[in-house]
Short mmCIF file of C-alpha atoms in Angstrom, two decimals:
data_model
loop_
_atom_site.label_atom_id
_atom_site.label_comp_id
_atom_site.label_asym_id
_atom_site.label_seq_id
_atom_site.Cartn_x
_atom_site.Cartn_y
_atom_site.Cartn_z
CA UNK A 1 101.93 71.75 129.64
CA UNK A 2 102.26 74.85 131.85
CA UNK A 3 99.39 77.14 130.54
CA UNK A 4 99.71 79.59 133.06
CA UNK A 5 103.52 80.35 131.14
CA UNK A 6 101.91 80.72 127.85
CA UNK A 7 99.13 82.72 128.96
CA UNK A 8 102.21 85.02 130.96
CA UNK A 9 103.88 85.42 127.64
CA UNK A 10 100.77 85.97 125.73
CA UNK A 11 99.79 88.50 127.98
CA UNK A 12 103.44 89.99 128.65
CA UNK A 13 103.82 90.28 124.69
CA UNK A 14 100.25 91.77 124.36
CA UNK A 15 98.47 89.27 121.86
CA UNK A 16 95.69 89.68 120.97
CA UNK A 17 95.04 86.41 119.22
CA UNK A 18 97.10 83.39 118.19
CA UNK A 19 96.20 80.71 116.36
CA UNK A 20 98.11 77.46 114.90
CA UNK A 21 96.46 74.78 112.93
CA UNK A 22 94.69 74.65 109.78
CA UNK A 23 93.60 77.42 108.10
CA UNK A 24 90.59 77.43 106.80
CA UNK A 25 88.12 79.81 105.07
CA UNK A 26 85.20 79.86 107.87
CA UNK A 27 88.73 79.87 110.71
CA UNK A 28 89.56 83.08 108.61
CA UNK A 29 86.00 84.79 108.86
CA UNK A 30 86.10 84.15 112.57
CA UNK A 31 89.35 85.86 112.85
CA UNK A 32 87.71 88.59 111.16
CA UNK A 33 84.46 89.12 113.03
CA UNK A 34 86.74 88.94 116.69
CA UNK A 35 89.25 91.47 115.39
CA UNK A 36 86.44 94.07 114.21
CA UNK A 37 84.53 93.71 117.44
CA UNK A 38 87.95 94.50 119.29
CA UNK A 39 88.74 96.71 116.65
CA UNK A 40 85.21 98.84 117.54
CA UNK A 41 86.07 99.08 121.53
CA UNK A 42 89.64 99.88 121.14
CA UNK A 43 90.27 103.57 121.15
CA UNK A 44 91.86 104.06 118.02
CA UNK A 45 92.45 106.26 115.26
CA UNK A 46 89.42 105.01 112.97
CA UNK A 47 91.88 105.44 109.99
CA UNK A 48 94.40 103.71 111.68
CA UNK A 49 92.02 100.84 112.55
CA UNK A 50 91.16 100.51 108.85
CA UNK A 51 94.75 100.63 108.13
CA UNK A 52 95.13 97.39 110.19
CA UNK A 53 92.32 95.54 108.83
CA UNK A 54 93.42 95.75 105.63
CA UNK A 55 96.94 94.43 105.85
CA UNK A 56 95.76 91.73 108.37
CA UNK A 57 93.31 90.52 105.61
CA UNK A 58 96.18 90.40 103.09
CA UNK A 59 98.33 89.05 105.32
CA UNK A 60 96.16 86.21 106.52
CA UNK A 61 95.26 85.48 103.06
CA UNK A 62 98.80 85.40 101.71
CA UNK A 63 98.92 82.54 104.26
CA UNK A 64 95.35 80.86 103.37
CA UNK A 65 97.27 80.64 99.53
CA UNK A 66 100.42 79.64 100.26
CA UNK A 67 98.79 76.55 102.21
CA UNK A 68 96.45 75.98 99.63
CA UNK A 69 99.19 76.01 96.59
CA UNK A 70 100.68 72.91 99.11
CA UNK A 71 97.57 70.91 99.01
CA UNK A 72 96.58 71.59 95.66
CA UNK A 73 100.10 70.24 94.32
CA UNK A 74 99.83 67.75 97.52
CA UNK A 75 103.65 66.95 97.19
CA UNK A 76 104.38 66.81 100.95
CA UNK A 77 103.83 63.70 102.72
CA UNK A 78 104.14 65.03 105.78
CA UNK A 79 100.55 66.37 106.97
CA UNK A 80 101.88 68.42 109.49
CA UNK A 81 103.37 70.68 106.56
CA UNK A 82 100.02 70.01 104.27
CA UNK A 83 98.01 71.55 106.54
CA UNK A 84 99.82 73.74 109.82
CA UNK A 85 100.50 77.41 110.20
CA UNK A 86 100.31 80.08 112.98
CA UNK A 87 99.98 83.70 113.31
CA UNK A 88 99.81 85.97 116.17
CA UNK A 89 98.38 89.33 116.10
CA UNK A 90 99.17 92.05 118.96
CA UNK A 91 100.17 95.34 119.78
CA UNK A 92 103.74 97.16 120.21
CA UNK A 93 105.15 99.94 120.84
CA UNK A 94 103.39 101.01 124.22
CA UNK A 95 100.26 99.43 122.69
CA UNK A 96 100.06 102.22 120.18
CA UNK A 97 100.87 100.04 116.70
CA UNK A 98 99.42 96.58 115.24
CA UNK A 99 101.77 94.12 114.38
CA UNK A 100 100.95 90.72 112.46
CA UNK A 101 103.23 87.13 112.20
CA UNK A 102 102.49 84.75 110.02
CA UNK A 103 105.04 81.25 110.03
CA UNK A 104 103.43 79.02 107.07
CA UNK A 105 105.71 76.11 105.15
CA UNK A 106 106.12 76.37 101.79
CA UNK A 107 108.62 74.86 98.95
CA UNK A 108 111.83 75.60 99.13
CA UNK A 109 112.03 76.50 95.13
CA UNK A 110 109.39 79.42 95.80
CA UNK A 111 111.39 80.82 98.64
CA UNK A 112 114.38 82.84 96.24
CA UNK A 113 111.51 84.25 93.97
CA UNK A 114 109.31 85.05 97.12
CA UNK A 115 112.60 86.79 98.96
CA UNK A 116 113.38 89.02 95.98
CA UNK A 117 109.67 89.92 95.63
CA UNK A 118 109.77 91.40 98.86
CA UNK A 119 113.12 92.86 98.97
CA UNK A 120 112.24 94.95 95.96
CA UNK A 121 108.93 96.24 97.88
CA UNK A 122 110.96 96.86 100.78
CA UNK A 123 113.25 99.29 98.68
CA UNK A 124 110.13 101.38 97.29
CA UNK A 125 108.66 104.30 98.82
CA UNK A 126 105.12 105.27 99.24
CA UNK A 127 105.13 106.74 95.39
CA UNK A 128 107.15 103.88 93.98
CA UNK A 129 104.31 101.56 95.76
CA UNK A 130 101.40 103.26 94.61
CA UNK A 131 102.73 102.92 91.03
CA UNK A 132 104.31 99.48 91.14
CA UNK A 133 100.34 98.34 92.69
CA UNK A 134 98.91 100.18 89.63
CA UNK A 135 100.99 98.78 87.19
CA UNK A 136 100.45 95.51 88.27
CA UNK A 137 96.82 95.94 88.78
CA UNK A 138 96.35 97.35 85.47
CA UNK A 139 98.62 94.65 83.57
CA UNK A 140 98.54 91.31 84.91
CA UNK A 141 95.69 88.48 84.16
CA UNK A 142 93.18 87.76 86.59
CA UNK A 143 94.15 84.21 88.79
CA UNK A 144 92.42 82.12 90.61
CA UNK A 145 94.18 82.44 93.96
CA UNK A 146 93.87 85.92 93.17
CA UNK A 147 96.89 87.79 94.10
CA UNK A 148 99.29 87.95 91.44
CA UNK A 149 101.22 89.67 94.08
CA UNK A 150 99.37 92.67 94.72
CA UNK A 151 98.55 91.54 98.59
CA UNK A 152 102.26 92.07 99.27
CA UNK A 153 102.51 95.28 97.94
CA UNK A 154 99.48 96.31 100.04
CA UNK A 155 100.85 95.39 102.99
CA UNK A 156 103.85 97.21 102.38
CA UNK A 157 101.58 100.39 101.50
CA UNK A 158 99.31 99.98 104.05
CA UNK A 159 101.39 99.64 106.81
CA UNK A 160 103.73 102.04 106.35
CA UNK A 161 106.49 99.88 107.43
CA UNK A 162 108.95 97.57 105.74
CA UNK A 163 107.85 93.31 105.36
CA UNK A 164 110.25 91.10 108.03
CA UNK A 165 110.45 87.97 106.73
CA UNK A 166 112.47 84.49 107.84
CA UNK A 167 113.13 81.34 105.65
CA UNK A 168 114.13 79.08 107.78
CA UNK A 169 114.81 75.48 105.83
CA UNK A 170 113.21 72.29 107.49
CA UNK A 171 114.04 69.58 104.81
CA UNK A 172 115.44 69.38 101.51
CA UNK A 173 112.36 70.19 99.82
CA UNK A 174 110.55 72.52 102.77
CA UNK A 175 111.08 76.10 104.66
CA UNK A 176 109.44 77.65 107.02
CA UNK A 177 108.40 81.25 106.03
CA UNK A 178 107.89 83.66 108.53
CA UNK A 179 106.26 87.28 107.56
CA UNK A 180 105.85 90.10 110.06
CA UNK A 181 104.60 93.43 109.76
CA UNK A 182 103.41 96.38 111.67
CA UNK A 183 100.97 98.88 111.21
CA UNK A 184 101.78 102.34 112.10
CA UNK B 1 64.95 92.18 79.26
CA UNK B 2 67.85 90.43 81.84
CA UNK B 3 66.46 89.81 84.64
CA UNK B 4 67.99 91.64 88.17
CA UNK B 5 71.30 89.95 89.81
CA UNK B 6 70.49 89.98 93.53
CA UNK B 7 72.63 88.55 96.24
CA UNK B 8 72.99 89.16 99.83
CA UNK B 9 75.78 90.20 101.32
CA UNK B 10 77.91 88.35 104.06
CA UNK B 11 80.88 89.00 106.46
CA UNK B 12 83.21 88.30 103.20
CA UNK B 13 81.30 89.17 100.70
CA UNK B 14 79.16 92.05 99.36
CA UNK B 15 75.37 92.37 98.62
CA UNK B 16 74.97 92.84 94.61
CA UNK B 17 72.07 94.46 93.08
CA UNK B 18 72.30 94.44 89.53
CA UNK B 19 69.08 95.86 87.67
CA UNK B 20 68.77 95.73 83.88
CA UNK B 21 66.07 98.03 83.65
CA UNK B 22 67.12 101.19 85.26
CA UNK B 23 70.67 100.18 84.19
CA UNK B 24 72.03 100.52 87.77
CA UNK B 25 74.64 98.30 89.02
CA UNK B 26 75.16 98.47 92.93
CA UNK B 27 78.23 96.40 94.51
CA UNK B 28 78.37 97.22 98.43
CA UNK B 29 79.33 95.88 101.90
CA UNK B 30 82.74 94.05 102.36
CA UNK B 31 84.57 92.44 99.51
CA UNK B 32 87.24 90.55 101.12
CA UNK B 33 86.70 86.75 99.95
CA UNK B 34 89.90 84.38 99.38
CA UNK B 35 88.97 83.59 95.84
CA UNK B 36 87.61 86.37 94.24
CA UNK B 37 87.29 84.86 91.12
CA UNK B 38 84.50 82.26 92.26
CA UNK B 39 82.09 85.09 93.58
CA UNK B 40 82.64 87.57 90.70
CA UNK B 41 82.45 84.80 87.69
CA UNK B 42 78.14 85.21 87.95
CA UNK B 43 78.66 89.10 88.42
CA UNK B 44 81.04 88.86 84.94
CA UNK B 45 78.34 86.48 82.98
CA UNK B 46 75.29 88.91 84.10
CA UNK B 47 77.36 91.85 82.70
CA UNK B 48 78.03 90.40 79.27
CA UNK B 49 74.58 88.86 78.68
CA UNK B 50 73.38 92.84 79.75
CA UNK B 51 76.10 94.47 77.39
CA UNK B 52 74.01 92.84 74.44
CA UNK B 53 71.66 95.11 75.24
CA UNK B 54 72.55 97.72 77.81
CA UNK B 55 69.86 100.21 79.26
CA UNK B 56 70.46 103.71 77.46
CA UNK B 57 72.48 104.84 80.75
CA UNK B 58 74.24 102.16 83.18
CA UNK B 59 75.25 103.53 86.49
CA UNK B 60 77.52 101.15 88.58
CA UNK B 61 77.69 102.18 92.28
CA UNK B 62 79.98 101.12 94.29
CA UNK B 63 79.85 101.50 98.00
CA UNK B 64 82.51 99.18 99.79
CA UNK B 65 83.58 99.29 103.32
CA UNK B 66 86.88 97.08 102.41
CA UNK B 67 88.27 94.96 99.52
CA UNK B 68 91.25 92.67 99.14
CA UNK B 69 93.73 92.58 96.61
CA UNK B 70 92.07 89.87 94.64
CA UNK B 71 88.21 91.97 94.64
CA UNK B 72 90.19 94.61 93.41
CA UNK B 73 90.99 92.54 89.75
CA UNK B 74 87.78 91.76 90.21
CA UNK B 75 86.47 95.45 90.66
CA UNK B 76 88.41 96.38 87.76
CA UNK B 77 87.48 93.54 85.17
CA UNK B 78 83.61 94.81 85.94
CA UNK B 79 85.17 98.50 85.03
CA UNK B 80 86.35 97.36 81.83
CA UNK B 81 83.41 95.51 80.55
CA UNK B 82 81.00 98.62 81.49
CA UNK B 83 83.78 100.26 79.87
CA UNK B 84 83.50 98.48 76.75
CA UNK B 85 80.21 98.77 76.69
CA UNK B 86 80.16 102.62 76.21
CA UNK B 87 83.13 102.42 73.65
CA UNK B 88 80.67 99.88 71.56
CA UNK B 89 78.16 103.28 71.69
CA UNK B 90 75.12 101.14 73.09
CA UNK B 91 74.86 103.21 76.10
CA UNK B 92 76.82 106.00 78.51
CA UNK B 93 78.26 104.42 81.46
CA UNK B 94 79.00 106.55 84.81
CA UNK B 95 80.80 105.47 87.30
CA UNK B 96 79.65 106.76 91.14
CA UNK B 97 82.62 105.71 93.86
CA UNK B 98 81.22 106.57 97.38
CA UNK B 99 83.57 106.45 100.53
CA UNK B 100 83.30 107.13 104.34
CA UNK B 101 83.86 110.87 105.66
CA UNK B 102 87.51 110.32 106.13
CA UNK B 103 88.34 107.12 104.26
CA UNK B 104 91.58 108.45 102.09
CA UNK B 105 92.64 105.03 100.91
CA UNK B 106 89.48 104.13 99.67
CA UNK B 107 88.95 107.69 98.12
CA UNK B 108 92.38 107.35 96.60
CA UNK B 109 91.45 103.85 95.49
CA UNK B 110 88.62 105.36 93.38
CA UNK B 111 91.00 107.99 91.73
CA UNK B 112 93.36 105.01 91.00
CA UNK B 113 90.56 103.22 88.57
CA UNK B 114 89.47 106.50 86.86
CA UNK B 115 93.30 106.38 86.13
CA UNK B 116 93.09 102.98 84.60
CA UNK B 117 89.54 103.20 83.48
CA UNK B 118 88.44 105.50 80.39
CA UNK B 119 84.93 106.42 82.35
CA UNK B 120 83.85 109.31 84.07
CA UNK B 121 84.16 108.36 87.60
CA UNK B 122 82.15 110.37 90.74
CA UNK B 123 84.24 110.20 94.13
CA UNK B 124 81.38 110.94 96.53
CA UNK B 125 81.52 111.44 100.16
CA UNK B 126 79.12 109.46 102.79
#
C-alpha cells in the first residue's frame, strides 16, 4: 500500500479526518472531542464554527442510524455491509467552508423514500425549513433512533447549502448512500 | 417530597439538576447523545412522579451549548409535561432559555418552543 499517495491526497484535498470502519458510539465521541479541539485553534467565525458542529453531529448520526437499522433487522449476510462506513471531513473553498461525506450501505427499498425526502428539503428555502422543522417537531411521536427526520432538515438549515447525495446499487438488495454537505 | 435528580454531565450528554423543593429544573452542557430517548426516559419519570405534587413555582433552566435533533423531542416532551402541569393549576411554570452572546440559532431555537409551548418563556443572554 503506498501511504505516502494517500497521505498526498489527504493532504492535497485538505482532510481533516477520515475514517472507515465501524461506527460506533465511543468512535463518534472521539470524532467529536478532535474536531472541537481543532475547531478551538482554527481561526474561525465562532458562529460559523458552531454552524459546523451541528450539521457534522447530524450528519454523523444519520450514519450511526442508518447502520444500526442494518444490524438491528440483521438481514445482510455480508458483514462488510453490517458493519462498514466512511466519512471524511475537510475544508473547501480556499479553506474558508466545512464540508462533510458520509458513504454508509443501506437497503435498497429505503433508498426512493430517502431520495424524495431530501429532494423536497433541497427545494425549501430558509423559511420553508424553519417551518417544515417546526411542524415536524411539533407533530410527530417521539422514536427511539430519534430522528423522525428532523437531522436532515437541520443539515439543510444549518448549512446553508443544498444535501448531495449518491445511491449507488451494490446488490439486489443493497446501495451505497453517499451524503455530502458543506457548511458555509 | 421527590427527592433531587442529579447527574453529571459528559462529552454527549448534559449535567441535570432537578430539585423538587425549590421547584427548579436545570438541564445544561451538551445534549448531543445518539439515542435520546434512553437518557431522557429517567428525566420524563422524575417529572411525572414531581407533577403529583409540583412546588408552588417550577422554573426549568435550560442552558445548552448544543443539542441534536433527537434532544430536541426530548427538550420538548419535558416542555409539555411542565406545561401540563400549570394547565392542571398545581403550580406556575416559567420557562428561562439562556444562550451565548452571539448564539442566534440557539436564541432562535428558544423562540421556536415558546411557539410550540403555551409557557412564558425568558430568552436570556450569557
Amino acid at each position: 500500500m503506498d501511504i505516502y499517495n494517500i497521505y498526498r491526497n489527504m493532504e492535497k484535498d485538505n482532510i481533516i479526518l477520515s475514517f472507515k470502519g465501524d461506527i460506533t458510539k465511543d468512535l463518534l465521541s472521539s470524532v467529536y472531542q478532535i474536531i472541537e479541539v481543532r475547531l478551538e485553534n482554527d481561526h474561525q467565525d465562532p458562529k460559523r464554527k458552531k454552524k459546523f458542529f451541528h450539521v457534522l453531529v447530524e450528519c454523523l448520526q444519520n450514519m450511526y442510524h442508518h447502520m444500526e437499522s442494518l444490524q438491528t433487522a440483521n438481514t445482510a449476510d455480508d458483514a462488510e455491509i453490517n458493519s462498514s462506513a466512511i466519512f471524511v471531513i475537510g475544508r473547501t473553498g480556499d479553506q474558508h467552508n466545512y464540508s462533510i461525506t458520509t458513504g454508509n450501505f443501506l437497503h435498497t427499498d429505503s433508498a426512493d423514500s430517502l431520495k424524495e425526502k431530501i429532494d423536497v428539503i433541497n427545494n425549501m428555502n430558509a423559511v420553508e425549513l424553519k417551518a417544515y422543522y417546526l411542524e415536524r417537531l411539533g407533530s410527530t411521536e417521539l422514536s427511539e433512533k430519534g430522528g423522525a427526520g428532523l437531522g436532515i432538515i437541520e443539515i439543510a438549515r444549518k448549512s446553508g447549502n443544498k444535501i448531495g447525495y449518491d445511491f449507488k446499487p451494490i446488490s439486489d438488495k443493497f446501495s451505497f448512500f453517499t451524503l455530502s454537505v458543506t457548511v458555509n | 417530597m421527590i427527592d433531587s435528580l442529579i447527574i453529571e454531565g459528559t462529552n454527549k450528554t448534559p449535567t441535570v439538576k432537578f430539585n423538587g423543593d425549590t421547584g427548579v429544573l436545570e438541564i445544561s452542557g451538551k445534549s448531543i447523545p445518539e439515542n435520546s430517548l434512553g437518557f431522557y426516559q429517567p428525566l420524563f419519570t422524575w417529572i411525572d412522579n414531581y407533577s403529583q405534587q409540583p412546588a408552588p413555582k417550577t422554573e426549568v433552566k435550560i442552558m445548552l451549548e448544543y443539542f441534536n435533533t433527537s434532544s430536541s423531542k426530548c427538550l420538548l416532551d419535558i416542555f409539555r409535561k411542565v406545561e401540563a402541569i400549570k394547565k392542571s393549576g398545581k403550580g406556575d411554570v416559567a420557562v428561562l432559555w439562556h444562550y451565548e452572546a452571539d448564539d442566534e440559532d440557539m436564541m432562535e431555537a428558544g423562540q421556536d418552543y415558546d411557539s410550540l409551548i403555551d409557557l412564558a418563556f425568558t430568552l436570556i443572554e450569557i
